[in-house]
Structure formats: structure tokens, C-alpha cells
Short mmCIF file of C-alpha atoms in Angstrom, two decimals:
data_model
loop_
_atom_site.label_atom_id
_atom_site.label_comp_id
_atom_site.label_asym_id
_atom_site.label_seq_id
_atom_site.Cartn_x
_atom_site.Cartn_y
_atom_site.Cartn_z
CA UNK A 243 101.33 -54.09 126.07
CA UNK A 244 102.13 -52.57 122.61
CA UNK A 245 98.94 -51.07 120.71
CA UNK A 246 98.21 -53.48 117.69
CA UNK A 247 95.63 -52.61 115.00
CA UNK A 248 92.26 -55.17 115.64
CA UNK A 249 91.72 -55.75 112.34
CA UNK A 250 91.50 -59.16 111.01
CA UNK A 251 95.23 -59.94 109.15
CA UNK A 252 96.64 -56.53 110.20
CA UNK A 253 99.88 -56.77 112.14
CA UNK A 254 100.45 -53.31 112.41
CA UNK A 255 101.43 -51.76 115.68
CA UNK A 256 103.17 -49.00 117.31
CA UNK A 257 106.65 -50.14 117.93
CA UNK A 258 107.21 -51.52 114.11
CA UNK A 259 104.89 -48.53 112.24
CA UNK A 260 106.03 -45.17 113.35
CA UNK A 261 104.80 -43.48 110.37
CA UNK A 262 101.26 -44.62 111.40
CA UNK A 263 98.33 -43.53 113.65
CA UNK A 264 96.62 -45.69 115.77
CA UNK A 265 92.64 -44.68 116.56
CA UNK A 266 90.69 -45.89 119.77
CA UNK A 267 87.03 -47.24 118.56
CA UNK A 268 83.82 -44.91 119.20
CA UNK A 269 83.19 -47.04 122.24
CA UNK A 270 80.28 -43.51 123.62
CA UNK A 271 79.23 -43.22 120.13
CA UNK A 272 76.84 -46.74 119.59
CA UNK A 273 75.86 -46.17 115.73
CA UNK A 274 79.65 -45.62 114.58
CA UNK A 275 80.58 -48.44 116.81
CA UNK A 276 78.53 -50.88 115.10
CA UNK A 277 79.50 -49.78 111.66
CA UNK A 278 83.13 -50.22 112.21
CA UNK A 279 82.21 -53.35 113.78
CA UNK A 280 80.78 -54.71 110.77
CA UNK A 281 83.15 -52.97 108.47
CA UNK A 282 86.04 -55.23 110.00
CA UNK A 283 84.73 -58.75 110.16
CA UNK A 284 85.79 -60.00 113.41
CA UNK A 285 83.59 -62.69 114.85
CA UNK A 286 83.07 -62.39 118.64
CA UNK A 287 85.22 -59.31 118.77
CA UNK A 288 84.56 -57.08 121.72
CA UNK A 289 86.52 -53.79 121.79
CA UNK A 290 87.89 -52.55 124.77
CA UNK A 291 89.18 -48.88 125.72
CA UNK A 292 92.62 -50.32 124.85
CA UNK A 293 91.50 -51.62 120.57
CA UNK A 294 92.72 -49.32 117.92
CA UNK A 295 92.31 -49.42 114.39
CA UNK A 296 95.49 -48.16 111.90
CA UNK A 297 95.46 -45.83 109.80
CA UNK A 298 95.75 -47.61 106.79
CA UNK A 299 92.22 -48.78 106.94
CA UNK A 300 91.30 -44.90 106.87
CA UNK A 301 90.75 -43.06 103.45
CA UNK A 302 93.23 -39.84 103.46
CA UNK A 303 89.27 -37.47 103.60
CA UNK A 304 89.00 -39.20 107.20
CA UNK A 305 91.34 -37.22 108.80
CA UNK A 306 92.35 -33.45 109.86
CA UNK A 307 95.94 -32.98 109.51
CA UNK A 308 97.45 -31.10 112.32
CA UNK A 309 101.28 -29.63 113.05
CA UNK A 310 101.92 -32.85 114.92
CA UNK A 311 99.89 -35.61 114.61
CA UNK A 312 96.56 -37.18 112.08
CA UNK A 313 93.92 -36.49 113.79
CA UNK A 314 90.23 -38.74 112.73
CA UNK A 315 87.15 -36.93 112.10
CA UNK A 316 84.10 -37.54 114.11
CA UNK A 317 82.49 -38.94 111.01
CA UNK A 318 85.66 -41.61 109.96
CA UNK A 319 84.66 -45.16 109.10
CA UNK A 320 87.49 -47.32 108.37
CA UNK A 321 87.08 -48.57 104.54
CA UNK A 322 90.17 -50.19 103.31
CA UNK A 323 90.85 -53.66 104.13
CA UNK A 324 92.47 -57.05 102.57
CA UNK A 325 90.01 -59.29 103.34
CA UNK A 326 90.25 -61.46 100.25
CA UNK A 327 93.74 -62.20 100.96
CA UNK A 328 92.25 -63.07 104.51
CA UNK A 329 89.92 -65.80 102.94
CA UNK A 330 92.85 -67.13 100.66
CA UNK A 331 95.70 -67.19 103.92
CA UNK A 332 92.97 -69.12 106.10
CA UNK A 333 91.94 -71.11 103.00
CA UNK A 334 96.27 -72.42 102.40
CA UNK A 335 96.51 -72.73 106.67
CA UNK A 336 93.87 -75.05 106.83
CA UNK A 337 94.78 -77.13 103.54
CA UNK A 338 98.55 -77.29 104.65
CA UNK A 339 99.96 -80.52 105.74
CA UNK A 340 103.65 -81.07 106.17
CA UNK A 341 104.51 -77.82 104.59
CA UNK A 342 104.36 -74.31 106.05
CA UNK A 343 103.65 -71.67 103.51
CA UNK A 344 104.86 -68.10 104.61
CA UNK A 345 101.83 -65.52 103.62
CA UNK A 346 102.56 -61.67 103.26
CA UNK A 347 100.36 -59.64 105.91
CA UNK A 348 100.17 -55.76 105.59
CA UNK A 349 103.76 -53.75 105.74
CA UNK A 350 104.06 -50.84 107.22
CA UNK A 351 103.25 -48.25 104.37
CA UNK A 352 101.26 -50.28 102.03
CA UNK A 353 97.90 -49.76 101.54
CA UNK A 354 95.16 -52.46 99.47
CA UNK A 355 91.85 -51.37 98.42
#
């Protein structure tokens, strides 16, 4: 199974991003939990061992650069998300009738605020 980012309208994941890091949820640490739990709006979303958020949704202060890889501080909440364009995409998916309409989701790289 290839490591997708659980937040809503993100289709990052490991095999398409290379340039990104992927970071497990604070499943020992219950206060953090919760706060990136509300921070990404998913309804009935349980994570597992397995979830990871990218790092897109991480400000650039969040993490401690090392020789080979981003690593997130203890303190990191993620912070930047699209969820406006999420409204607007389910908004045009549930008004569509015989038409499809193709919506942009993230691409690898870009970052909304």
C-alpha cells in the first residue's frame, strides 16, 4: 500500500511526490492528536499507525532540516490547507448532471495558504 497524505483533497503520496515528506500522526501524544485532528476536517476519520500527513500542510518553522531527510518538530501542527477549494469541488460534484467537470487537487510542489 503506497503512503497517501489523509488530508481532505490532498492526493499526495510517496510514489508521485519524491520531493516530499510524509509524517505519521502523534498517535502517544493525545493533545497534538486532537489538534491535528481538528486542524484537517475529516469527519469520522480515525488514524491508524499507517496515516501520514505531507509536508505541504507544514509551515517551513515546523521542521529541523537534517543532511538527509525533514525531520518534524515535536511541537508541528499542520496549518496549510485548501479547504475552500474543498467546499467549492464538493459543491460542482454534487450539482453536476450529465457533465463531468475535471477539478485541480494539490500538485506536487504547490503550496495554498
Amino acid at each position: 500500500m503506497v503512503k497517501s497524505c489523509a488530508v481532505y483533497n490532498c492526493t499526495n503520496n510517496v510514489k508521485k511526490c519524491k520531493g516530499l515528506s510524509f509524517h505519521h500522526f502523534p498517535l502517544a501524544d493525545k493533545r497534538r492528536l486532537r489538534e491535528w485532528l481538528v486542524k484537517i476536517r475529516r469527519e469520522e476519520f480515525a488514524p491508524t499507525v499507517h496515516s501520514v500527513i505531507c509536508s505541504q500542510h507544514f509551515e517551513p518553522s515546523c521542521f529541523w532540516n537534517s543532511a538527509n531527510k525533514r525531520l518534524l518538530k515535536p511541537s508541528a501542527i499542520p496549518t496549510i490547507f485548501n479547504f475552500q477549494f474543498s467546499r467549492i469541488a464538493k459543491k460542482e460534484r454534487k450539482n453536476a448532471t450529465t457533465s463531468k467537470k475535471t477539478i485541480c487537487s494539490y500538485r506536487c510542489g504547490e503550496r495554498f495558504v
